[in-house]
Coordinates of C-alpha atoms in Angstrom, one line a residue:
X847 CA 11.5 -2.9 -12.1
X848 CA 8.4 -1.9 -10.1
X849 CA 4.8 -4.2 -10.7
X850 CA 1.4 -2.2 -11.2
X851 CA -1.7 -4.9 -11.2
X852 CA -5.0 -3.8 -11.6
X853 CA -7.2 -0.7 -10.0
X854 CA -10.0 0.5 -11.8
X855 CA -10.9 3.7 -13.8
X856 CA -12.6 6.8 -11.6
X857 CA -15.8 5.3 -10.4
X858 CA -16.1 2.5 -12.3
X859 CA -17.9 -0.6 -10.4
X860 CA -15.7 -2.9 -12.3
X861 CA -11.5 -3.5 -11.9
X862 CA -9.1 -3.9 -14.2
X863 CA -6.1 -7.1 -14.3
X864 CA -3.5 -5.8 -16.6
X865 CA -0.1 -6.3 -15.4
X866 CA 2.5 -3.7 -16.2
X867 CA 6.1 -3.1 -15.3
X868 CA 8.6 0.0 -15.2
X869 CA 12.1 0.3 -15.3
X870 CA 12.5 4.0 -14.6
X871 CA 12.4 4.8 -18.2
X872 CA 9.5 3.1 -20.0
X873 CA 6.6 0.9 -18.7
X874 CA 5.9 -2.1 -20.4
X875 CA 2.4 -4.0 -20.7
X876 CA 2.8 -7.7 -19.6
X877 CA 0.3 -10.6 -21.0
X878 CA 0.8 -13.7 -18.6
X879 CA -1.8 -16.5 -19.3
X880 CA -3.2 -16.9 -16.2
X881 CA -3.4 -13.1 -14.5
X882 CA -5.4 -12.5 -10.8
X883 CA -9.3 -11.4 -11.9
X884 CA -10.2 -7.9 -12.5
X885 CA -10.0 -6.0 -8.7
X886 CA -9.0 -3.0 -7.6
X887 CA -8.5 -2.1 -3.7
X888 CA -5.9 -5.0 -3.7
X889 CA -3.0 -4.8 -1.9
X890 CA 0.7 -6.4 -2.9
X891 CA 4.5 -6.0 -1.1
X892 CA 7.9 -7.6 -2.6
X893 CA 9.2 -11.2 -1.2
X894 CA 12.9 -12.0 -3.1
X895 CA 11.9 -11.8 -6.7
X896 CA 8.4 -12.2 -6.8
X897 CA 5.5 -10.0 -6.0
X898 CA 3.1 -11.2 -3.9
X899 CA -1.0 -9.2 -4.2
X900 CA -3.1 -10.1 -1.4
X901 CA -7.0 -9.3 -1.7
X902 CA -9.1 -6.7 -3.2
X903 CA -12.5 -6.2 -4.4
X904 CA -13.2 -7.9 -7.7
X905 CA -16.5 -5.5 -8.0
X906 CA -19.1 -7.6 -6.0
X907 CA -17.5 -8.5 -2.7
X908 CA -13.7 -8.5 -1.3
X909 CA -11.9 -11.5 -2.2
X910 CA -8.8 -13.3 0.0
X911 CA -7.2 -14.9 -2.6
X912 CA -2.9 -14.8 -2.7
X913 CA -1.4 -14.7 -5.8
X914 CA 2.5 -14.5 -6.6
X915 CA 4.4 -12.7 -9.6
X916 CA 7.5 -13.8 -10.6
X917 CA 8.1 -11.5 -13.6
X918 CA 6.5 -13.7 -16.2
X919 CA 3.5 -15.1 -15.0
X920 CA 1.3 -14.9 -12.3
X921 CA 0.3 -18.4 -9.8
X922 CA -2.1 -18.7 -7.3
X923 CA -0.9 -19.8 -3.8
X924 CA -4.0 -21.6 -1.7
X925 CA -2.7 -21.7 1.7
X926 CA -4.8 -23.6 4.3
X927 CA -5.4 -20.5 6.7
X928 CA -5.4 -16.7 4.6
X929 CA -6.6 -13.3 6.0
X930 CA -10.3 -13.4 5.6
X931 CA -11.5 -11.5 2.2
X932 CA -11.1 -7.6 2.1
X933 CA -9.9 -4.8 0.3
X934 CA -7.5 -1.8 1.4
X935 CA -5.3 -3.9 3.4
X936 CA -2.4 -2.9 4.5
X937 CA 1.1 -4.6 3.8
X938 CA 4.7 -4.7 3.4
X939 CA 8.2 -6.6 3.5
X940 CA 9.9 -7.3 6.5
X941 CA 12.9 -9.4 6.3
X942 CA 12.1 -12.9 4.5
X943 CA 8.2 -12.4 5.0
X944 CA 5.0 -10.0 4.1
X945 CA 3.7 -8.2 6.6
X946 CA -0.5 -7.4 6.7
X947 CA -2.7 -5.4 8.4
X948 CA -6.6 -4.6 9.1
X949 CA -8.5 -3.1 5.1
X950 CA -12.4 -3.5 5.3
X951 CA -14.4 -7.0 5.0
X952 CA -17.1 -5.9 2.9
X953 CA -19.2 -5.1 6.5
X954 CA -16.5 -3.9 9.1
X955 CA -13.2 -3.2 9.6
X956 CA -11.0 -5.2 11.2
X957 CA -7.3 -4.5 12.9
X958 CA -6.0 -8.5 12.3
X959 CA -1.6 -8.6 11.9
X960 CA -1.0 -11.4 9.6
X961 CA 2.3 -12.8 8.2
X962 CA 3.1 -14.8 5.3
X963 CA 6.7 -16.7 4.3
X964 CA 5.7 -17.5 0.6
X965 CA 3.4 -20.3 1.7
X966 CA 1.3 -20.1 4.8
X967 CA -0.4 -17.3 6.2
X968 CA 0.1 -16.7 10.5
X969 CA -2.1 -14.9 12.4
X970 CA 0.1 -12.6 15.1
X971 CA -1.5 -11.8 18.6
X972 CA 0.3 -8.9 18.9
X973 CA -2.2 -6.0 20.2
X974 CA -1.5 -3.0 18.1
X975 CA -3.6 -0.1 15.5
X976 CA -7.2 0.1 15.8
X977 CA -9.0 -1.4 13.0
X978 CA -8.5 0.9 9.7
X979 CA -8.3 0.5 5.8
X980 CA -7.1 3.0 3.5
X981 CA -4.0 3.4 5.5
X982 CA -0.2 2.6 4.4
X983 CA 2.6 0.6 5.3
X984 CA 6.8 0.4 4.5
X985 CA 9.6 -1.2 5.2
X986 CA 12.1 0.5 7.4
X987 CA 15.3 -1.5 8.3
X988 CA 14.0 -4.4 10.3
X989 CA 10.5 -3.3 10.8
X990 CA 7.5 -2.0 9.2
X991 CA 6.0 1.3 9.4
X992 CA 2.3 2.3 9.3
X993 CA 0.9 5.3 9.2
X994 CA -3.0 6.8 8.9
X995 CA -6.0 5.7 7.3
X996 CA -9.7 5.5 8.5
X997 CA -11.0 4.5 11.4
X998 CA -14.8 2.7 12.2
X999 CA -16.2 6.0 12.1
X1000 CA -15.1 7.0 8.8
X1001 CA -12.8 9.1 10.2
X1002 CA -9.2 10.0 8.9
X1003 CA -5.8 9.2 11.0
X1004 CA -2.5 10.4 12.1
X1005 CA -0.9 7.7 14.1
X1006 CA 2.2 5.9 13.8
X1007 CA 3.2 2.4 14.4
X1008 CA 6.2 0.1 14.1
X1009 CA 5.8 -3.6 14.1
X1010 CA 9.2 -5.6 13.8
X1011 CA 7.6 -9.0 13.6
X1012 CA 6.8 -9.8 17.0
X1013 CA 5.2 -6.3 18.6
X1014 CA 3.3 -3.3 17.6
X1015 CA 4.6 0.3 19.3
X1016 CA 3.1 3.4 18.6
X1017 CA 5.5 6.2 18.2
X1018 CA 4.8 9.5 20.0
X1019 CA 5.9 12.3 16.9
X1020 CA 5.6 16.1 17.5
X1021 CA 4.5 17.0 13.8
X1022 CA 3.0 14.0 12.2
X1023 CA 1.8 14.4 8.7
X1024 CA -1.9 15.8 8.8
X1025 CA -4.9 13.5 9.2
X1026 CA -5.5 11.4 5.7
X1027 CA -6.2 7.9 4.2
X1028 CA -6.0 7.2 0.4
X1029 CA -2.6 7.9 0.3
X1030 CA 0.6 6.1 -0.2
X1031 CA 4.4 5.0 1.4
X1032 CA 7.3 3.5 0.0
X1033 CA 10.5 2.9 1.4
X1034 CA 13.3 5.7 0.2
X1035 CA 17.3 4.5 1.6
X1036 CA 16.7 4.9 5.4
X1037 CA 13.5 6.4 5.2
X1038 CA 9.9 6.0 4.1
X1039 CA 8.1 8.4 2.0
X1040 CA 4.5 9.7 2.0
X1041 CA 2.9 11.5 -0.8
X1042 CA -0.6 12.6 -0.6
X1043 CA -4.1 11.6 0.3
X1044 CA -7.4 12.6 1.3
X1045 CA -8.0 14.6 4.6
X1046 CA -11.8 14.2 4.7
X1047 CA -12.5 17.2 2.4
X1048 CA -9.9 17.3 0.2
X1049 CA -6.9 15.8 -2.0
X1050 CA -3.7 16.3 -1.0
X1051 CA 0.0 16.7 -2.6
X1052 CA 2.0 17.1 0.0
X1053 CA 5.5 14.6 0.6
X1054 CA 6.8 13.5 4.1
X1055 CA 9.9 11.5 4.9
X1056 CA 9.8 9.4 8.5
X1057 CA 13.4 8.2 9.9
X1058 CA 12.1 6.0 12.6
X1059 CA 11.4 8.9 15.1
X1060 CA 10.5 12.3 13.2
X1061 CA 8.3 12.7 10.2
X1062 CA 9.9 15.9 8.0
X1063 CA 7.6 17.7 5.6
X1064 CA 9.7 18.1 2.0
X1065 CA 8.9 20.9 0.4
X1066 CA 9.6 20.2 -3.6
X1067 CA 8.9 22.8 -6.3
X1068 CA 6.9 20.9 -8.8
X1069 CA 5.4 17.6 -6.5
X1070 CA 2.6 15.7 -8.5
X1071 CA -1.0 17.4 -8.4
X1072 CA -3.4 16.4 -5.2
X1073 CA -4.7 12.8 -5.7
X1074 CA -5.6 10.1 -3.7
X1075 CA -5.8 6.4 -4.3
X1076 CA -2.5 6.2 -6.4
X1077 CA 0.2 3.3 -5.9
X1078 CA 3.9 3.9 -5.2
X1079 CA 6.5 1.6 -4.9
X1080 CA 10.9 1.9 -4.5
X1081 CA 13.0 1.8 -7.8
X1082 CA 16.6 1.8 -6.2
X1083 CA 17.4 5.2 -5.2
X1084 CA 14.2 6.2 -5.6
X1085 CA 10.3 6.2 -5.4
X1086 CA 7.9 5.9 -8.2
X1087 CA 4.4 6.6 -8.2
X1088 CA 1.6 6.5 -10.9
X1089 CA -1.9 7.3 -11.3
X1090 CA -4.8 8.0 -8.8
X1091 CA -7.6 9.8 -8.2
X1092 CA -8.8 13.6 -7.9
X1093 CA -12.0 14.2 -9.6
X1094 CA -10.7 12.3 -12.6
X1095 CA -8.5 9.3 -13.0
X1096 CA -4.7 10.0 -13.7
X1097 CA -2.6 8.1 -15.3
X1098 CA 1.2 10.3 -15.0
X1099 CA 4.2 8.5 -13.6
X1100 CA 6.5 10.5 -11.4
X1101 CA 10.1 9.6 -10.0
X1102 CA 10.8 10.9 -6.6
X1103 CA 15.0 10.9 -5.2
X1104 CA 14.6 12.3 -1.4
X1105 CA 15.1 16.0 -2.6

């Protein structure tokens, strides 16, 4: 199954803390006893069987709290050193630990690499993306890819990164997916898969596969309509996303095989 926790509704000011899960035929509404608060901006990447959320903004400020999902019910972890609190981080598997990167403090961005191993958080040295939020991250093979988002200035990116646990490397593509942040990646067999985004002026519907070394527009006959802010995560074969945002909140859940 595939986890959705939280978001909020258009606009709103305040998040939402239902827990949901989808099997590729039918979502189904959770009701653990003890659920993360209301946030949305949160951030959350698989570690064995359990779901590990990392962050958001509960409304008021960006929160650092680490909570775990198991399929059942939900349990904080308090390590003794966490990322400090934001929203839009970045983050993603990579082998037996969670990768995260950079998402905005509530005052600044920041560009911090942080693992986790399912019970303390390390802070990487590695020199590597400008600081960003609103940008994406997958799992490919035995690193992590990250793509886009927005820079200091507000500003929407192209760039692409690997980070394979000990160093960041930029990767030098010809035809990069246009400027966006907003958007989302999952990871598809030996690929990852973009859909989406907003360039600054506009929502966007377009998909992108990346193999490590080229990014390749698909062109699909019916892909979702433009939206930004929607979550996407791998069902076996394939990708799944729901929801987002483009003028009005959506709530449609779409299945995605490569093709």
């Amino acid at each position: 199954r595939v986890v959705l926790f939280g978001g909020r509704s258009g606009l709103a000011t305040t998040g939402l803390n239902d827990t949901w899960t989808f099997d590729g035929t039918s979502w189904a509404q959770l009701a653990p006893s003890t659920p993360p608060s209301a946030r949305y901006w949160s951030s959350g990447a698989t570690m064995g069987v359990r779901l590990v959320l990392f962050g958001g903004d509960n409304g008021t400020a960006a929160v650092s709290e680490t909570w775990a999902f198991g399929g059942a019910a939900w349990a904080q972890i308090t390590p003794a050193t966490a990322p400090t609190p934001r929203d839009s981080p970045a983050m993603a598997t990579l082998g037996n630990k969670i990768v995260l990167f950079g998402g905005y403090d509530g005052t600044a961005l920041v560009g911090d690499t942080w693992t986790f191993d399912g019970a303390v958080w390390t802070q990487s040295t590695a020199s590597g993306p400008s600081a960003r939020s609103d940008s994406a991250m997958a799992t490919l093979g035995n690193r992590v890819v990250l793509f886009g988002g927005d820079d200091a200035t507000g500003v929407a990116l192209a760039d692409t990164w690997t980070f394979d646990g000990t160093a960041w490397t930029q990767v030098t593509v010809t035809t990069p997916p246009p400027v966006r942040d907003g958007f989302a990646m999952t990871s598809l067999g030996s690929k990852v898969v973009l859909f989406g985004g907003y360039n600054g002026a506009a929502s966007l519907n377009d998909t992108w596969t990346f193999d490590g070394t080229t990014w390749t527009q698909v062109t699909v006959t019916t892909p979702p309509a433009a939206r930004n802010g929607h979550a996407m995560g791998s069902l076996g074969t394939k990708a799944v996303l729901f929801g987002g945002y483009n003028t009005v909140t959506l709530g449609d859940t779409w299945i995605f095989d490569g093709t």
